[in-house]
CSV table of C-alpha atoms in Angstrom, one decimal:
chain,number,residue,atom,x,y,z
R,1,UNK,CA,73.9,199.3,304.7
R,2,UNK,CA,70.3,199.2,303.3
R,3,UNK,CA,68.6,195.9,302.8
R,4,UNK,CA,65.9,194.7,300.6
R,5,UNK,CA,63.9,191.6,301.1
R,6,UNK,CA,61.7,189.9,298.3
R,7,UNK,CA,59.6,186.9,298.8
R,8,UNK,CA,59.5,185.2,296.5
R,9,UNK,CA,57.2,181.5,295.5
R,10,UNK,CA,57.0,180.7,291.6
R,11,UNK,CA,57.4,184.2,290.6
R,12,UNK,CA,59.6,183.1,287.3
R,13,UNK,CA,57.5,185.4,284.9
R,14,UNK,CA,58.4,188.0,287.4
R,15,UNK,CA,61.0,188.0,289.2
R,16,UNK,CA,63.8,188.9,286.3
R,17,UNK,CA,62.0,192.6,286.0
R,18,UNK,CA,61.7,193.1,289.8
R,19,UNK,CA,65.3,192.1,290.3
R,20,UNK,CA,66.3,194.6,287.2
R,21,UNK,CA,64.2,197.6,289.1
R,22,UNK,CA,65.9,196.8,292.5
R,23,UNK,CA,69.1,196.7,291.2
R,24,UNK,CA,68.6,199.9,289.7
R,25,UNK,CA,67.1,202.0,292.3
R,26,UNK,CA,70.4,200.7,294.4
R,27,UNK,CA,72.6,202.8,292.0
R,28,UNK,CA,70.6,206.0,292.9
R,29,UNK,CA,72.8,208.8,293.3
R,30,UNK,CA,71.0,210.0,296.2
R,31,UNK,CA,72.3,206.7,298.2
R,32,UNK,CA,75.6,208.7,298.0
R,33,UNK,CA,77.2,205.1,297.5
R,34,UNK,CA,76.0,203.7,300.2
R,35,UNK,CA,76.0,199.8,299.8
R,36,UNK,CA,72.5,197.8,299.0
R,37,UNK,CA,72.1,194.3,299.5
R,38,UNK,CA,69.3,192.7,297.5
R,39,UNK,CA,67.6,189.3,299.1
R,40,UNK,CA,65.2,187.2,297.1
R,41,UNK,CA,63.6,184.9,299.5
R,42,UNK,CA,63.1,182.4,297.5
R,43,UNK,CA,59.6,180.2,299.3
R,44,UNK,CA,58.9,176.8,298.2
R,45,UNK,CA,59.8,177.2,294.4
R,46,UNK,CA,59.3,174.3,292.2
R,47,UNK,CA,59.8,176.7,289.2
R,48,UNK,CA,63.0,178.3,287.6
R,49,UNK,CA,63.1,181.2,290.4
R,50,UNK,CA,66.5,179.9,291.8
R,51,UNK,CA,68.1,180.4,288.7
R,52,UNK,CA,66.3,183.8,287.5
R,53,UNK,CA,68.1,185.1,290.7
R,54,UNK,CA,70.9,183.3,290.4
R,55,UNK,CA,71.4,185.4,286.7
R,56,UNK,CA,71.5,188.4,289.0
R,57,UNK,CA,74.0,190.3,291.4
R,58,UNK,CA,72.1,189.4,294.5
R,59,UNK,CA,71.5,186.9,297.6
R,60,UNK,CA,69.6,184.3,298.2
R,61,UNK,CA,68.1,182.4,300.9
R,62,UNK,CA,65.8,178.9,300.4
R,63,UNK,CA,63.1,178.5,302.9
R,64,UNK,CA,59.2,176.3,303.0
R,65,UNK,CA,57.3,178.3,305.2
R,66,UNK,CA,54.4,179.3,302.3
R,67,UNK,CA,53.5,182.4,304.3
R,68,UNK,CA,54.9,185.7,303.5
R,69,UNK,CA,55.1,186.7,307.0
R,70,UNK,CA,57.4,184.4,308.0
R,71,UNK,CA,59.3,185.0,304.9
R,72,UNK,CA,59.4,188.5,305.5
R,73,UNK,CA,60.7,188.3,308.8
R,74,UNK,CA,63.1,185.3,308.2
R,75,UNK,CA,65.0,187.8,305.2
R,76,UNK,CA,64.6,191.1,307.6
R,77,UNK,CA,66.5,188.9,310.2
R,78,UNK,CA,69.2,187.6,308.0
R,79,UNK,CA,70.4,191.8,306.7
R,80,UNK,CA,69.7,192.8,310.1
R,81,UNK,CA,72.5,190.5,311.4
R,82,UNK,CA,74.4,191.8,308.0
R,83,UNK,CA,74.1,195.0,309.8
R,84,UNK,CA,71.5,197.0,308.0
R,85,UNK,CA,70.1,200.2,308.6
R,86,UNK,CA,67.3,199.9,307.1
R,87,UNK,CA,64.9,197.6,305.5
R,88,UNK,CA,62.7,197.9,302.3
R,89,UNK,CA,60.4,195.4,300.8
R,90,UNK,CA,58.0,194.9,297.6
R,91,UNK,CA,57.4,191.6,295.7
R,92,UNK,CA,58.7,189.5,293.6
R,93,UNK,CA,56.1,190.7,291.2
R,94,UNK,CA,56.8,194.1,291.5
R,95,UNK,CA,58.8,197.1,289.7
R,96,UNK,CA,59.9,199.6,292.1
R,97,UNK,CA,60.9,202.8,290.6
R,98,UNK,CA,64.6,204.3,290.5
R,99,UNK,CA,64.0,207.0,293.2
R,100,UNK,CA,62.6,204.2,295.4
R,101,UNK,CA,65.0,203.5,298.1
R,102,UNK,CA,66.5,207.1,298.1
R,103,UNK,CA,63.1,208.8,298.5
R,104,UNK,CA,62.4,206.4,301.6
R,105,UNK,CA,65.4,207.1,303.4
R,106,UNK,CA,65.7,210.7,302.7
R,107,UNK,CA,62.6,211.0,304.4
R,108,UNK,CA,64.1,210.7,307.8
R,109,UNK,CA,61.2,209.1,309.4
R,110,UNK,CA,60.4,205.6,310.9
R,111,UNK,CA,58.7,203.8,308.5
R,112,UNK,CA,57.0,204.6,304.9
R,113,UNK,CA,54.5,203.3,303.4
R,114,UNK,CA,53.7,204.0,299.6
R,115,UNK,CA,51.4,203.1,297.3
R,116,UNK,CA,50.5,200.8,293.9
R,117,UNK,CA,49.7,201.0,290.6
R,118,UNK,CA,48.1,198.3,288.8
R,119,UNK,CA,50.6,197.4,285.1
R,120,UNK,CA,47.8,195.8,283.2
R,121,UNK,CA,44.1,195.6,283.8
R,122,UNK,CA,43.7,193.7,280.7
R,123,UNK,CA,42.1,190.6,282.9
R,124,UNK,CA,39.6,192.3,284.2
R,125,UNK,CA,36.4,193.5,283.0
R,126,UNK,CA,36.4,197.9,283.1
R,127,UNK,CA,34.1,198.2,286.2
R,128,UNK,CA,37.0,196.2,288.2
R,129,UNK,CA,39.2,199.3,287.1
R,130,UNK,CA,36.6,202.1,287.9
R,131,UNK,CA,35.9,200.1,291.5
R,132,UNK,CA,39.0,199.9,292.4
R,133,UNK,CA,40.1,203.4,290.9
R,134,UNK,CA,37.2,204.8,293.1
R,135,UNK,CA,38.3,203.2,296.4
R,136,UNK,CA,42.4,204.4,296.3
R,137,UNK,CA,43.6,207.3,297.5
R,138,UNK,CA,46.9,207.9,295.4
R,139,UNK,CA,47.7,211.1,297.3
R,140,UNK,CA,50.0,211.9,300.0
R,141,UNK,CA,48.6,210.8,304.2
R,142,UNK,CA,46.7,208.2,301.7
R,143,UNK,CA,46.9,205.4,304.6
R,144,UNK,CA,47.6,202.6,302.2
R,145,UNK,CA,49.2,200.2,303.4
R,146,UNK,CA,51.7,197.3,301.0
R,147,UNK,CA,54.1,195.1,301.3
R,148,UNK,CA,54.8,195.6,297.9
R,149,UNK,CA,55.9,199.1,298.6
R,150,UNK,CA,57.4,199.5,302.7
R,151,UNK,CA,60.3,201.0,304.4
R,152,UNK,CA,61.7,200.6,307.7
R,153,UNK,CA,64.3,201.3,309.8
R,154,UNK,CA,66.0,199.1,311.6
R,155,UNK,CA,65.4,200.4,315.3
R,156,UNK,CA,61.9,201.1,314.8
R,157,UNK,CA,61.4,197.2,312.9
R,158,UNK,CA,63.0,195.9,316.3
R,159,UNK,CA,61.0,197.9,318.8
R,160,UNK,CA,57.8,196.9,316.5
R,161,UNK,CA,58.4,193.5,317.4
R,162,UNK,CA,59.1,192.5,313.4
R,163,UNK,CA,56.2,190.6,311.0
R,164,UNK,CA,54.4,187.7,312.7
R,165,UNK,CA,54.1,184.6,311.3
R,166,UNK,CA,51.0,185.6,309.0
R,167,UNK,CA,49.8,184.1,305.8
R,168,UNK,CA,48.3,187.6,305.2
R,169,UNK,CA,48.2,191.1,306.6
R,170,UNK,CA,51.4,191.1,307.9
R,171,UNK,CA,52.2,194.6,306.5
R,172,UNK,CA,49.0,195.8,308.2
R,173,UNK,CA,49.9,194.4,311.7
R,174,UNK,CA,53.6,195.9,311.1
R,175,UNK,CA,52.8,198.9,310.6
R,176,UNK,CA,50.0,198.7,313.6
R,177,UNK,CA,52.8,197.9,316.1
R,178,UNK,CA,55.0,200.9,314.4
R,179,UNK,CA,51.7,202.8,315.6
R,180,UNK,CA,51.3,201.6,318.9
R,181,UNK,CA,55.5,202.2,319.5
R,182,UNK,CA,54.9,206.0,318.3
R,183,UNK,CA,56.9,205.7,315.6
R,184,UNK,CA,56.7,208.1,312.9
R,185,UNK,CA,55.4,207.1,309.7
R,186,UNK,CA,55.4,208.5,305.8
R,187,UNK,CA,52.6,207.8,303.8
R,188,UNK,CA,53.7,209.1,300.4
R,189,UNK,CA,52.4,208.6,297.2
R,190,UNK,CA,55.8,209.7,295.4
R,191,UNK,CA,57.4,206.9,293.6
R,192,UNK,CA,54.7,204.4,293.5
R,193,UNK,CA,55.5,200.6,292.7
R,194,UNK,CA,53.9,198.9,289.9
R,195,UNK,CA,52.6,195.9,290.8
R,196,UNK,CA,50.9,192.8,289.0
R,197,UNK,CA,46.7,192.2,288.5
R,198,UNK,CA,47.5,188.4,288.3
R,199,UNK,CA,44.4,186.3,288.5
R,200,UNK,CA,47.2,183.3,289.7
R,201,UNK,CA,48.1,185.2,292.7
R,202,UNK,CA,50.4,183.8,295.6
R,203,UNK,CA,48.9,185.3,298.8
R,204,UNK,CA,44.9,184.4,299.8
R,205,UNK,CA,43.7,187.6,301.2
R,206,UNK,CA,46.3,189.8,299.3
R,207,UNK,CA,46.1,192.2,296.3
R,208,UNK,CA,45.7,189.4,294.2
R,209,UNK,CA,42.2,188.3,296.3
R,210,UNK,CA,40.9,192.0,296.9
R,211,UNK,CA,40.9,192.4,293.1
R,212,UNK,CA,39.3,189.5,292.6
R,213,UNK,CA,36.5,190.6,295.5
R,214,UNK,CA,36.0,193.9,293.5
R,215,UNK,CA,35.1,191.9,290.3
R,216,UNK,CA,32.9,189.6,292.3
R,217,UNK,CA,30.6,192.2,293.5
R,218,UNK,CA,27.5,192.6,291.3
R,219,UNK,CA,27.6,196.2,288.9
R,220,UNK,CA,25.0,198.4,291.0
R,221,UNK,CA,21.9,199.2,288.9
């Protein structure tokens, strides 16, 4: 079995699309049938979440820890015991594409770690873009790393030790320890996630924060 694990806190506008994607990419032929289970972790929601997921095919699992690390870990926990085989994770507002699980576990390596693409930059002033654009590497051995877009096995996630309890970074110290263990890691660029340029973002020192840190620094010249 393959698990996926979405946290999720006030992600309403969201979450119905991500669901939709996951769903999807769960039905790949290249899965060869092999059964998915979907797990919205649904964080301290005081919005309509719970029922957006509810509308869907898929579990879910209440929790108050506000930090995606413990979130992360809490849902990786619950399909391990489920018996998965591997893990996958993105965000709640995130679209994965339909290759996205098969890609990652045809790969036959440890861990993968893909990359983003931004679905609107309409909040932003153009040099945020151009900044950003000229700081990503959307190629293959990119060393992005996102929790948006990350695949796991189950042995290697073990061994790691799992995410810590982190309000941020907890993707980047993951895949450290999958380092320091020797395990072996994809960085793709195939089948990227699109991913939200929300100025209301969840996560303080996320996506969300390094966008708004590129349009905070001053236009040289």
């Amino acid at each position: 079995m393959i698990g996926i694990i979405v946290p999720a806190h006030n992600e309403e506008d969201f979450l119905h699309d991500c669901i939709k994607s996951l769903i999807a990419a769960s039905a790949h032929e290249g899965l060869h049938g092999e059964p998915v289970e979907i797990l919205i972790m649904l964080d301290d929601c005081s919005d309509a979440s719970a029922q957006v997921a509810a509308a869907h095919p898929v579990g879910t699992r209440l929790c108050a820890y506000r930090n995606v690390g413990m979130t992360r870990a809490e849902g990786a926990r619950i399909l391990l015991e489920r018996g998965a085989r591997w893990l996958a994770f993105t965000d709640a507002d995130s679209v994965v594409p339909y290759a996205w699980l098969a890609h990652q576990v045809s790969l036959q390596a440890d861990a993968v770690c893909g990359i983003v693409e931004v679905d609107d930059w309409s909040g932003y002033p153009e040099h945020v873009r151009q900044r950003y654009d000229s700081l990503y590497r959307p190629v293959d051995d990119h060393r992005h790393i996102h929790g948006a877009n990350l695949g796991v096995s189950a042995d290697a996630y073990q061994r790691a030790g799992g995410f810590k309890a982190l309000a941020a970074h907890e993707d980047v110290h993951l895949v450290a320890d999958l380092q320091r263990i020797g395990a072996s890691i994809a960085w793709i660029s195939a089948n990227s996630v699109t991913t939200s340029a929300r100025k209301d973002y969840r996560c303080k020192e996320g996506f969300g924060d390094y966008l708004n840190t590129l349009a905070a620094t001053p236009i040289p010249g």
